[in-house]
mmCIF file of C-alpha atoms in Angstrom:
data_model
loop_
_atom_site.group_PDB
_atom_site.id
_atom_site.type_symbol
_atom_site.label_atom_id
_atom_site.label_comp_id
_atom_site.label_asym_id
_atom_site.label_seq_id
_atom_site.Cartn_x
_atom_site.Cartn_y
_atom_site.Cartn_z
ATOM 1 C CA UNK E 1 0.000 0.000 0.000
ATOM 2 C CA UNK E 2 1.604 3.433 -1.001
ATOM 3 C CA UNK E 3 1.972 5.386 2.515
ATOM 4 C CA UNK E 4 0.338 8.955 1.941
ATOM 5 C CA UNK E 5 2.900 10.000 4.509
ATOM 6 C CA UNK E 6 6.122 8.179 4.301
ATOM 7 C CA UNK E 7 8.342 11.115 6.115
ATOM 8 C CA UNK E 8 9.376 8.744 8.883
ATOM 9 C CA UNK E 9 10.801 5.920 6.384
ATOM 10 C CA UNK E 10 12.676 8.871 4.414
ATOM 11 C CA UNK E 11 14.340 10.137 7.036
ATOM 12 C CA UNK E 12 15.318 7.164 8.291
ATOM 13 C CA UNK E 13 16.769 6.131 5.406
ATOM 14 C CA UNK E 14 18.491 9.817 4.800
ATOM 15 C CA UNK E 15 16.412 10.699 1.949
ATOM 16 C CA UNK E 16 15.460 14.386 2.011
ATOM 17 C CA UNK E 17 12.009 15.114 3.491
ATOM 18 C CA UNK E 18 10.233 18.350 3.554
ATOM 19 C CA UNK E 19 10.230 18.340 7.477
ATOM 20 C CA UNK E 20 11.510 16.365 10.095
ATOM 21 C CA UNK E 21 8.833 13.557 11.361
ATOM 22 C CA UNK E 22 7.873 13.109 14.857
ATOM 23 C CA UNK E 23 6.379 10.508 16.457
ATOM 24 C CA UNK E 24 6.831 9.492 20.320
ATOM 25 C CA UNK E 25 7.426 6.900 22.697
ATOM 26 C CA UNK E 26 4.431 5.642 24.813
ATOM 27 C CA UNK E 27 1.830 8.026 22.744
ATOM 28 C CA UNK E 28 0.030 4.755 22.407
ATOM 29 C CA UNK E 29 -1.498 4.942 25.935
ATOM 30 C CA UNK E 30 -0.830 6.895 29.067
ATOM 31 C CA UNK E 31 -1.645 10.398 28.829
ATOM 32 C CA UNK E 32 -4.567 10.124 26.222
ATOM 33 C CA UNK E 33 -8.597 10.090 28.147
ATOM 34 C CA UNK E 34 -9.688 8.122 25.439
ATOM 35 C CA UNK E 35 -6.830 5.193 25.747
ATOM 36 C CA UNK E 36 -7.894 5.253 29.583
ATOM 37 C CA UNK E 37 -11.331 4.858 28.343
ATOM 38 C CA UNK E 38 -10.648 1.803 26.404
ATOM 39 C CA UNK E 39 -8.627 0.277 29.020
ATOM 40 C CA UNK E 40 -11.316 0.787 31.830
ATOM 41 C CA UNK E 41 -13.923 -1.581 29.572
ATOM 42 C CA UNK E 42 -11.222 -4.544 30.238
ATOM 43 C CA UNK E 43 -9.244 -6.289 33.109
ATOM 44 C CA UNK E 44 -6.435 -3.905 32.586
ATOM 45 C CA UNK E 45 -3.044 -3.971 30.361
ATOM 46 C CA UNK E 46 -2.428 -7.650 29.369
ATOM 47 C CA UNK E 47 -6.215 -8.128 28.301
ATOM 48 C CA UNK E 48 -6.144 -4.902 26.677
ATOM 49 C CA UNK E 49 -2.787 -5.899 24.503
ATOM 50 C CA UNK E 50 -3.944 -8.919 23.972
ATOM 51 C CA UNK E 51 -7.305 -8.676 22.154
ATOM 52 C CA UNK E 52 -6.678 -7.270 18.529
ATOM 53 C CA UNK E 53 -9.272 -4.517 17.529
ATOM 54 C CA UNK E 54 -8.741 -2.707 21.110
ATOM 55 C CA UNK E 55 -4.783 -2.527 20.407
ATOM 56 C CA UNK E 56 -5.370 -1.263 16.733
ATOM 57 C CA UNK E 57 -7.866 0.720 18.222
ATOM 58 C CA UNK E 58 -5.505 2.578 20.980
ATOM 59 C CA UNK E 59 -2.928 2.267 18.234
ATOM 60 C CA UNK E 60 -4.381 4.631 15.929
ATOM 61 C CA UNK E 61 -5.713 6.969 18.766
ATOM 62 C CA UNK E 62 -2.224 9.570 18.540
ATOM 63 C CA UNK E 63 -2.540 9.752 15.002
ATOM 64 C CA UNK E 64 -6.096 11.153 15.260
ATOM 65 C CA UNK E 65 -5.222 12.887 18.274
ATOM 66 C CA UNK E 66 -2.098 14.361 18.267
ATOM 67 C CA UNK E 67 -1.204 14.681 14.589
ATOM 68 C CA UNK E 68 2.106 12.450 14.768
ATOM 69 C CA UNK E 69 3.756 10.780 11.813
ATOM 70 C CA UNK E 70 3.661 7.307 12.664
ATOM 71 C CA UNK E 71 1.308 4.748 14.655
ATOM 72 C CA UNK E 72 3.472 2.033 16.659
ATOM 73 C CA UNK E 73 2.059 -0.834 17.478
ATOM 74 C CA UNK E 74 -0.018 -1.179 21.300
ATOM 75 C CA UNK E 75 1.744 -4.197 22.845
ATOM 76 C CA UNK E 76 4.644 -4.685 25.435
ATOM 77 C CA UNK E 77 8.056 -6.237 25.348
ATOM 78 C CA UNK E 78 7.259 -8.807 28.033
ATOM 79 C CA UNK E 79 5.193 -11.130 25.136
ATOM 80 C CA UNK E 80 8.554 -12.366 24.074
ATOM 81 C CA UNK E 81 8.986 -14.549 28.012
ATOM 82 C CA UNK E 82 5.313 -15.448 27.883
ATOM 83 C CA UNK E 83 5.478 -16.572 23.976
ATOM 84 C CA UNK E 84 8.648 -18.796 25.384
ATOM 85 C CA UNK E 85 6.484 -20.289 28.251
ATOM 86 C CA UNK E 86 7.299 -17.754 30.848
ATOM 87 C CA UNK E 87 3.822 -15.827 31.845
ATOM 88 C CA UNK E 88 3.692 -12.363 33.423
ATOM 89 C CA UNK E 89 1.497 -10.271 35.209
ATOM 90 C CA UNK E 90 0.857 -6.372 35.224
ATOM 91 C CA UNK E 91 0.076 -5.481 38.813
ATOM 92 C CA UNK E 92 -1.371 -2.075 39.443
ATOM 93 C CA UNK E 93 1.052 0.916 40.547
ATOM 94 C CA UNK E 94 3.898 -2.396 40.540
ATOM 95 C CA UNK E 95 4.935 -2.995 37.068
ATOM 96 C CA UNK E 96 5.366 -6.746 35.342
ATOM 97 C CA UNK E 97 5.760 -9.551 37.520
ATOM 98 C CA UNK E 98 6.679 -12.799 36.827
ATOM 99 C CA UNK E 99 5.352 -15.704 39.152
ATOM 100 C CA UNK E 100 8.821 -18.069 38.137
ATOM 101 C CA UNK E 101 12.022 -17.128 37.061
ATOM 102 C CA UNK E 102 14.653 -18.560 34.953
ATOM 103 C CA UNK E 103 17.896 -19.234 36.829
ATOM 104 C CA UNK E 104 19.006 -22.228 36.335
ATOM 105 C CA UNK E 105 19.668 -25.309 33.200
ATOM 106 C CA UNK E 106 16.390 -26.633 34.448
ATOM 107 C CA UNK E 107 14.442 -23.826 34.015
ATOM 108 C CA UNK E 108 15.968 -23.212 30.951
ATOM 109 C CA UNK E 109 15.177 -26.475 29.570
ATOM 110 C CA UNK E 110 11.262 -25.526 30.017
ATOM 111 C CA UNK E 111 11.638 -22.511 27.377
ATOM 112 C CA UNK E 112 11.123 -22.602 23.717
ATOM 113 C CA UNK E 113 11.802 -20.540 20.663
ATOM 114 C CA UNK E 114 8.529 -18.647 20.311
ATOM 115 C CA UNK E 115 7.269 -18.528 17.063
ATOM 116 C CA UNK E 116 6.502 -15.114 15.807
ATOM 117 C CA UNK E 117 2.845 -15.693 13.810
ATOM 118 C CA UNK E 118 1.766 -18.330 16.594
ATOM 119 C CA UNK E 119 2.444 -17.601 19.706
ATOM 120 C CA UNK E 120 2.068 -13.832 19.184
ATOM 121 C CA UNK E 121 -1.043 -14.245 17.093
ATOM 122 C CA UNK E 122 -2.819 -11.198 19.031
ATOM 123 C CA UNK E 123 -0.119 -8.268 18.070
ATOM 124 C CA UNK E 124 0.180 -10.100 14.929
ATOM 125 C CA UNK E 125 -3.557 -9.577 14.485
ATOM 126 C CA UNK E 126 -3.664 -6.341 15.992
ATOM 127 C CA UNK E 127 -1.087 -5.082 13.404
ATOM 128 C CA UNK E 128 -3.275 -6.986 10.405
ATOM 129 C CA UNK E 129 -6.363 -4.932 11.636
ATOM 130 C CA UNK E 130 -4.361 -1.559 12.383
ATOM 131 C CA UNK E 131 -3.085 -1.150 9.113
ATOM 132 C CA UNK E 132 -6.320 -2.118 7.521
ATOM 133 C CA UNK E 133 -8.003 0.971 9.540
ATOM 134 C CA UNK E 134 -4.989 3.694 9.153
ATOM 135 C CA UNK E 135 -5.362 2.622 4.992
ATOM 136 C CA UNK E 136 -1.690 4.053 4.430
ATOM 137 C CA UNK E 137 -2.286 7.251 6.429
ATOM 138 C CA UNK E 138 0.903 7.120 8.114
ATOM 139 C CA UNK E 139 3.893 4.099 8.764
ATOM 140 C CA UNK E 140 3.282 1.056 11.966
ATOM 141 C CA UNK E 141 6.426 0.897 14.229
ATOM 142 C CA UNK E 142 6.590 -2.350 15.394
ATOM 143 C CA UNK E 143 8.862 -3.215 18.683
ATOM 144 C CA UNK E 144 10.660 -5.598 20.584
ATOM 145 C CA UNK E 145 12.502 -5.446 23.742
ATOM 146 C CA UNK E 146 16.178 -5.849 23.339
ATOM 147 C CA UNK E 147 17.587 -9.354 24.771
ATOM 148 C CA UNK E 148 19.895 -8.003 27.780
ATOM 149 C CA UNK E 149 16.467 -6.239 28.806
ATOM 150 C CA UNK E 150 14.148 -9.614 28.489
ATOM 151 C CA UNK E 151 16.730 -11.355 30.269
ATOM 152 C CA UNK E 152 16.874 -8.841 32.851
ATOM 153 C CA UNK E 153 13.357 -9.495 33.423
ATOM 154 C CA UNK E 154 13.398 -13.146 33.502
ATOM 155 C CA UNK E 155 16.243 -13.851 35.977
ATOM 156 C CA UNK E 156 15.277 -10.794 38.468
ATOM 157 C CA UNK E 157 11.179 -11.864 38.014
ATOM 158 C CA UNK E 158 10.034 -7.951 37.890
ATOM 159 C CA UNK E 159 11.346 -4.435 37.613
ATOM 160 C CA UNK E 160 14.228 -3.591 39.770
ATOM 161 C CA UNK E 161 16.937 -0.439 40.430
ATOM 162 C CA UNK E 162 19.529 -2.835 40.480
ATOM 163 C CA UNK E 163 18.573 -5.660 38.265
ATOM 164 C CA UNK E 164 21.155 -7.308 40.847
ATOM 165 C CA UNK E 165 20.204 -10.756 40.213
ATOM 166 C CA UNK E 166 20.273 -10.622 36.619
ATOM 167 C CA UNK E 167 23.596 -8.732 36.533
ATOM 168 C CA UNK E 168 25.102 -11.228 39.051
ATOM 169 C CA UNK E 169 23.982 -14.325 36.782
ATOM 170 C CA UNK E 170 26.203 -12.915 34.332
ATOM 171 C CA UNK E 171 29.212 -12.711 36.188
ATOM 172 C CA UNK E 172 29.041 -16.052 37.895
ATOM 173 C CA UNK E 173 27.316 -18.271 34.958
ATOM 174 C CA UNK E 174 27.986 -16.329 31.746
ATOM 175 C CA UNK E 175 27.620 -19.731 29.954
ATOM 176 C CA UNK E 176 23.996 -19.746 31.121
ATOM 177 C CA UNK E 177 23.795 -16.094 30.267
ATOM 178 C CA UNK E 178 24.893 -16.540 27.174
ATOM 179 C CA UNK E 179 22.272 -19.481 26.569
ATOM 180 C CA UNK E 180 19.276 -17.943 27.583
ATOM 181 C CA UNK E 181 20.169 -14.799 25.578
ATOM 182 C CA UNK E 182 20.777 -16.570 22.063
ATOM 183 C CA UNK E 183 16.861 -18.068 23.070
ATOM 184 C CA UNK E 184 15.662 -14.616 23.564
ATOM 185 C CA UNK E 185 17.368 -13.578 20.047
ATOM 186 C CA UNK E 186 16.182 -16.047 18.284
ATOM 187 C CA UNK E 187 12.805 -15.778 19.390
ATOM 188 C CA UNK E 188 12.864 -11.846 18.911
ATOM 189 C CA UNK E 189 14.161 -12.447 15.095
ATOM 190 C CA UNK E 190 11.325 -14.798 14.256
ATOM 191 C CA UNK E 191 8.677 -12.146 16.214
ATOM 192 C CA UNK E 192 9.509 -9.156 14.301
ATOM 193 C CA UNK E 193 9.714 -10.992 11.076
ATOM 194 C CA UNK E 194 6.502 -12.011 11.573
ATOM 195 C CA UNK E 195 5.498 -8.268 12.335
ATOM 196 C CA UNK E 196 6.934 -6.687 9.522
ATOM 197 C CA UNK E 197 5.157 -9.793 7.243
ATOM 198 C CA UNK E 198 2.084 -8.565 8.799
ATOM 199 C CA UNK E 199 2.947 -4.778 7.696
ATOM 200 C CA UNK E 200 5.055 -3.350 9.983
ATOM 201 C CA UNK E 201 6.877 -0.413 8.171
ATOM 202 C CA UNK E 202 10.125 0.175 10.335
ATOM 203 C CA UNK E 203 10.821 -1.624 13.786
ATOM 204 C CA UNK E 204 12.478 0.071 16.798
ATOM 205 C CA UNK E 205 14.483 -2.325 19.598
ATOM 206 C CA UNK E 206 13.984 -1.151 22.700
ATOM 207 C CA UNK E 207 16.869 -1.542 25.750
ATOM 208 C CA UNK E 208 15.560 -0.408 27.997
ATOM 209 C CA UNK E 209 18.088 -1.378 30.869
ATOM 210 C CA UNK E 210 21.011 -0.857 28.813
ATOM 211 C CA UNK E 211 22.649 1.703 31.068
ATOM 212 C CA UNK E 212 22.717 -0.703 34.123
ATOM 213 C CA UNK E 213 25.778 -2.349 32.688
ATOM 214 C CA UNK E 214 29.109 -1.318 32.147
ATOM 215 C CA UNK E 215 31.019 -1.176 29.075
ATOM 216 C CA UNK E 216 32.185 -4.418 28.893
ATOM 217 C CA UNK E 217 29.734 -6.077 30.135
ATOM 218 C CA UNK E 218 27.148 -4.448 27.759
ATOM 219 C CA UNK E 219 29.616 -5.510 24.802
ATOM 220 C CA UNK E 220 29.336 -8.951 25.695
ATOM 221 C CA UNK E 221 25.868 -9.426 27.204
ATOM 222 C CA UNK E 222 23.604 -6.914 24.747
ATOM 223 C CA UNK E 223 25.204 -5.285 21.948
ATOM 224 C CA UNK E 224 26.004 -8.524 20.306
ATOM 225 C CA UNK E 225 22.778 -9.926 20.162
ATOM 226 C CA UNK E 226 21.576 -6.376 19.102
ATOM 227 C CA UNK E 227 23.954 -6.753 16.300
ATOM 228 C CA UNK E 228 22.303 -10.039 15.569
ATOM 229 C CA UNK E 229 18.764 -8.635 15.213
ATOM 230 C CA UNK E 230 19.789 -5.894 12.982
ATOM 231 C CA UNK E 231 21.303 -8.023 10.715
ATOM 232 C CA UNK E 232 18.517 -10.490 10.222
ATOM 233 C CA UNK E 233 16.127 -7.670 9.448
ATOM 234 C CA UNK E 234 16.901 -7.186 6.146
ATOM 235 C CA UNK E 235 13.236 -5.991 4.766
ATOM 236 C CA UNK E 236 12.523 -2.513 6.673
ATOM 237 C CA UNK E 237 14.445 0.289 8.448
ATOM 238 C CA UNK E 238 15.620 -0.888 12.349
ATOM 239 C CA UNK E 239 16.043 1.892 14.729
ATOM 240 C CA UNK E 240 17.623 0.941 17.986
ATOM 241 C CA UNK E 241 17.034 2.803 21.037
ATOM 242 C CA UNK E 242 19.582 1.683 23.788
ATOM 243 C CA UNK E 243 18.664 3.592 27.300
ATOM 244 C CA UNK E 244 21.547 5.239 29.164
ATOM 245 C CA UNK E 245 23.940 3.192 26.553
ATOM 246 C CA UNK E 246 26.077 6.725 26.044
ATOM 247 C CA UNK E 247 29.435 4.998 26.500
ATOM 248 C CA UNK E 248 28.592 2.605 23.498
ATOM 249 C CA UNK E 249 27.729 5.463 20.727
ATOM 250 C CA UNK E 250 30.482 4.965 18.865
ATOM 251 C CA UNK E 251 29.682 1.015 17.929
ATOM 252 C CA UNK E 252 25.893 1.873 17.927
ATOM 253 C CA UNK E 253 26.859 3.865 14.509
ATOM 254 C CA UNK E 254 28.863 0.280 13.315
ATOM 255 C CA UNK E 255 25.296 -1.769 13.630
ATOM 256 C CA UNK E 256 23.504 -2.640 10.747
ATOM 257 C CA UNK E 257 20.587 -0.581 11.470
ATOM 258 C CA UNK E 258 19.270 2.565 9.879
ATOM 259 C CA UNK E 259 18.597 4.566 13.455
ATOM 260 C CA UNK E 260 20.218 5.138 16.691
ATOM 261 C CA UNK E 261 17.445 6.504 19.391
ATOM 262 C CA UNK E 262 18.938 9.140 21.951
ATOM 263 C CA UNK E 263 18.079 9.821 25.826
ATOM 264 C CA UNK E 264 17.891 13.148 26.528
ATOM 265 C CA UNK E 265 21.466 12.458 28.482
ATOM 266 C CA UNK E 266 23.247 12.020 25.625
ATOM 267 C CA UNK E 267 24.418 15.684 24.118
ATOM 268 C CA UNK E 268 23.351 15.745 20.476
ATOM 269 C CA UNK E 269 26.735 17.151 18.833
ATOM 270 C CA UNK E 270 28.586 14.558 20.733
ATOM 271 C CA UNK E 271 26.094 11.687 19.345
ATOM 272 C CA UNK E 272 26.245 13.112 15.864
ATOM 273 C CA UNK E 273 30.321 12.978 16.268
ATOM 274 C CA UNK E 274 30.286 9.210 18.207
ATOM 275 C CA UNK E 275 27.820 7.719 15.875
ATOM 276 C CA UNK E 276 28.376 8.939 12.391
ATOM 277 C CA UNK E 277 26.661 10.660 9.680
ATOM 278 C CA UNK E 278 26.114 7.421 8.448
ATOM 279 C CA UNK E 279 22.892 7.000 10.993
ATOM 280 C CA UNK E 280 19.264 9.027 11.540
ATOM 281 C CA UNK E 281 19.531 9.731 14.991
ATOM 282 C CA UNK E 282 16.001 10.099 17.236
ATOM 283 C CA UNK E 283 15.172 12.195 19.474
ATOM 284 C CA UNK E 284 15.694 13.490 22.459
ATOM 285 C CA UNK E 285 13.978 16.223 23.954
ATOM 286 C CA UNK E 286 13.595 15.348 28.177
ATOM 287 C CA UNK E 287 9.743 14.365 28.498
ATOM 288 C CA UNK E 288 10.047 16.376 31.887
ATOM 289 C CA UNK E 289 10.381 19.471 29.355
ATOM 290 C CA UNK E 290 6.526 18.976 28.337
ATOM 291 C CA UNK E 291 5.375 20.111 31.910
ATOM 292 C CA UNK E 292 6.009 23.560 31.261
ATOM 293 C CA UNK E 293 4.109 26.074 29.502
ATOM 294 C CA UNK E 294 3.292 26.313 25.840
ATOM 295 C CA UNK E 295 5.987 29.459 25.655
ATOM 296 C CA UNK E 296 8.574 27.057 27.295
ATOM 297 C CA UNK E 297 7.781 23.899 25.529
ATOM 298 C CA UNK E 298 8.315 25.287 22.474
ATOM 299 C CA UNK E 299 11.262 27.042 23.198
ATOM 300 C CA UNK E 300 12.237 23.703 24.569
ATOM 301 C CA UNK E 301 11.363 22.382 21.288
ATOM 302 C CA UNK E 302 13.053 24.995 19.033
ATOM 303 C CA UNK E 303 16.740 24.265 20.626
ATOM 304 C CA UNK E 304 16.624 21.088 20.352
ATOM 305 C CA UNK E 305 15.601 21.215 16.637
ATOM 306 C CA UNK E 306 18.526 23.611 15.767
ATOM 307 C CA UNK E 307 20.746 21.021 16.974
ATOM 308 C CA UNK E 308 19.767 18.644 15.362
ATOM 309 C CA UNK E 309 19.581 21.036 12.189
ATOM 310 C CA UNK E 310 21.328 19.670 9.066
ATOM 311 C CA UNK E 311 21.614 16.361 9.654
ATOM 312 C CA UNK E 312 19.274 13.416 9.804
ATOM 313 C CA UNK E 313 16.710 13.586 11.869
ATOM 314 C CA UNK E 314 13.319 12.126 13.524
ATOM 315 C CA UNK E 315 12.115 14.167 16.351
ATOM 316 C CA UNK E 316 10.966 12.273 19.286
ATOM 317 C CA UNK E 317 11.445 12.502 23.303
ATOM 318 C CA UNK E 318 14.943 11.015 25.200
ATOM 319 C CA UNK E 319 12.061 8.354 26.554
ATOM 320 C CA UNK E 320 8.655 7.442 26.784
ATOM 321 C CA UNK E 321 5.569 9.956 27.399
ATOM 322 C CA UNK E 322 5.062 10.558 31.386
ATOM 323 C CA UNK E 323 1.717 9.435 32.128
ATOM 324 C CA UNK E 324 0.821 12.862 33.759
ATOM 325 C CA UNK E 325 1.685 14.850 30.984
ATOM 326 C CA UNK E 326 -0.984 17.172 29.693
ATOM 327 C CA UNK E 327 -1.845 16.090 26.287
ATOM 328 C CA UNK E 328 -2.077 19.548 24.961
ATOM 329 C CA UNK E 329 1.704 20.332 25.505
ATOM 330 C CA UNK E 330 2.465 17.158 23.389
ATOM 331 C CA UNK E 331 0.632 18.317 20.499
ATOM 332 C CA UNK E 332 2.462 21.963 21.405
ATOM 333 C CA UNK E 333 5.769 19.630 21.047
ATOM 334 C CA UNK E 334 4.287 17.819 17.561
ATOM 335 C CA UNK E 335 3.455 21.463 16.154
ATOM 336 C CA UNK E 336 6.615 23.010 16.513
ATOM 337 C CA UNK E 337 8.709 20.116 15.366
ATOM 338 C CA UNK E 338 6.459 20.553 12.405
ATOM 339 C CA UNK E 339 6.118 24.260 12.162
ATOM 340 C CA UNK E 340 10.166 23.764 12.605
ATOM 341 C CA UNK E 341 12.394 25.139 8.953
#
């Protein structure tokens, strides 16, 4: 289907676009009445993400709403454990939890390579019926969590400032580590394959506990397996969006992917420097800057743009959407990134 906006694809390839796009993390959700409003007629999150027409339906809800340039996908990175037999739950005000862990050879003999059109047949489904309804209005992000932060989440069994457990595996058991990691890989290759068959335009790996490891051991433990998935993904653009990963810039602009995401820690002109002009770099204006007034958010707005200015570029935030944001300074944000020359 030919896209009626394709701004998002062209600047992540570094063709020349008439503006930059913008799109942003979490605008699927959160800070939206009407995505609260959908998820108050179910159980809550998993039931939500897992039946098809209410995803595509909170999917589509920022394009409507807030005018961006691309829909991604309603789902979560946590259906990659449960689509290799290890279930989660959401609790309220909590975060994911995960009733078993996976620490030892045992545990990891009870996992399988999930299957990207089976065992994910509800975002596959959801993606089917979202590009259906946007009928080329705009590109579908799909995502996937990054392996180092699925494993992170399997060893430790929920969120955690530390991630101590999971950090600790790899130092003591690397073997294991190593194991369980190539599972996760594989299993992430064959689910966003599977996406982009069922129309995903670009897909965006999240890592979203990148900076908890150091330098070496993020060489060894995530940006190899990284490197795998960007390889494999051969048919659309791959932007990778490594959290707090600022000491690894520099090999972030040797992947074989099209985009490097930035948090709003990492200085733009350094980035640029570190990672190339090889690479679209996204980005990074702090989401704390959107709870300030429409004078300040756009003047917020405006200096990051002029950084960014002359090189290739897709506006976005340094992370996902706080769920207390006031909707109308994101669409203050979208309008000057668009209003931007």
């Amino acid at each position: 289907m030919q896209l009626k906006n394709d701004l998002l694809l062209r600047a992540a390839r570094g063709e020349k676009t008439e503006r930059t796009p913008v799109w942003l993390m979490r605008q699927a959700g959160r800070i939206l009445p009407e995505y609260r409003a959908v998820r108050d007629s179910v159980s809550g999150f998993i039931e939500l993400a897992q039946t098809p027409e209410l995803a595509a339906e909170v999917t589509i809800q920022p394009v409507d709403l807030l005018g961006v340039d691309a829909a991604i996908i309603f789902s979560d990175i946590l259906v990659i454990p449960e689509a290799m037999g290890l279930p989660y739950e959401m609790v309220e005000k909590r975060g994911p939890w995960f009733p078993e862990t996976v620490r030892t050879e045992s545990d990891l003999k009870k996992l399988r390579v999930a299957d990207g059109e089976n065992d994910l047949k509800y975002v596959i489904d959801a993606i089917q019926i979202t590009k259906k309804a946007l009928n080329g209005r705009v590109p579908l992000i799909g995502f996937a969590g990054a392996p180092w932060t699925i494993f992170a989440y399997m060893v430790e069994g929920s969120g955690s400032k530390t991630f101590s457990k999971s950090r600790e595996k790899l130092y003591r058991d690397p073997v294991f580590s190593h194991k369980l990691l190539q599972l996760i890989t594989d299993s992430t290759i064959n689910y966003l394959k599977a996406q982009i068959r069922a129309g995903a335009n670009l897909v965006q790996i999240f890592d979203s506990w990148a900076g908890i490891l150091g330098p070496e051991q993020y060489r060894e433990f995530s940006l190899k397996y990284i490197s795998q998935i960007c390889d494999a993904i051969t048919e659309v653009p791959v932007t990778v969006f490594a959290k707090g990963a600022f000491f690894a810039r520099e090999e972030m602009g040797q992947l074989n992917c099209e985009t490097v995401g930035l948090d709003w820690n990492m200085g733009i002109a350094e980035s640029r420097r570190l990672i190339g002009g090889e690479k679209t770099l996204q980005g990074n204006l702090d989401p704390a800057a959107l709870y300030g007034n429409p004078d300040q958010v756009r003047a917020a707005t405006i200096e990051m743009m002029e950084q960014f200015r002359g090189s290739r570029h897709i506006a976005n935030l340094g992370h996902g959407v706080y769920p207390d944001i006031d909707p109308e300074m994101v669409k203050v944000f979208i309008q000057t990134v668009k209003e931007f020359k």
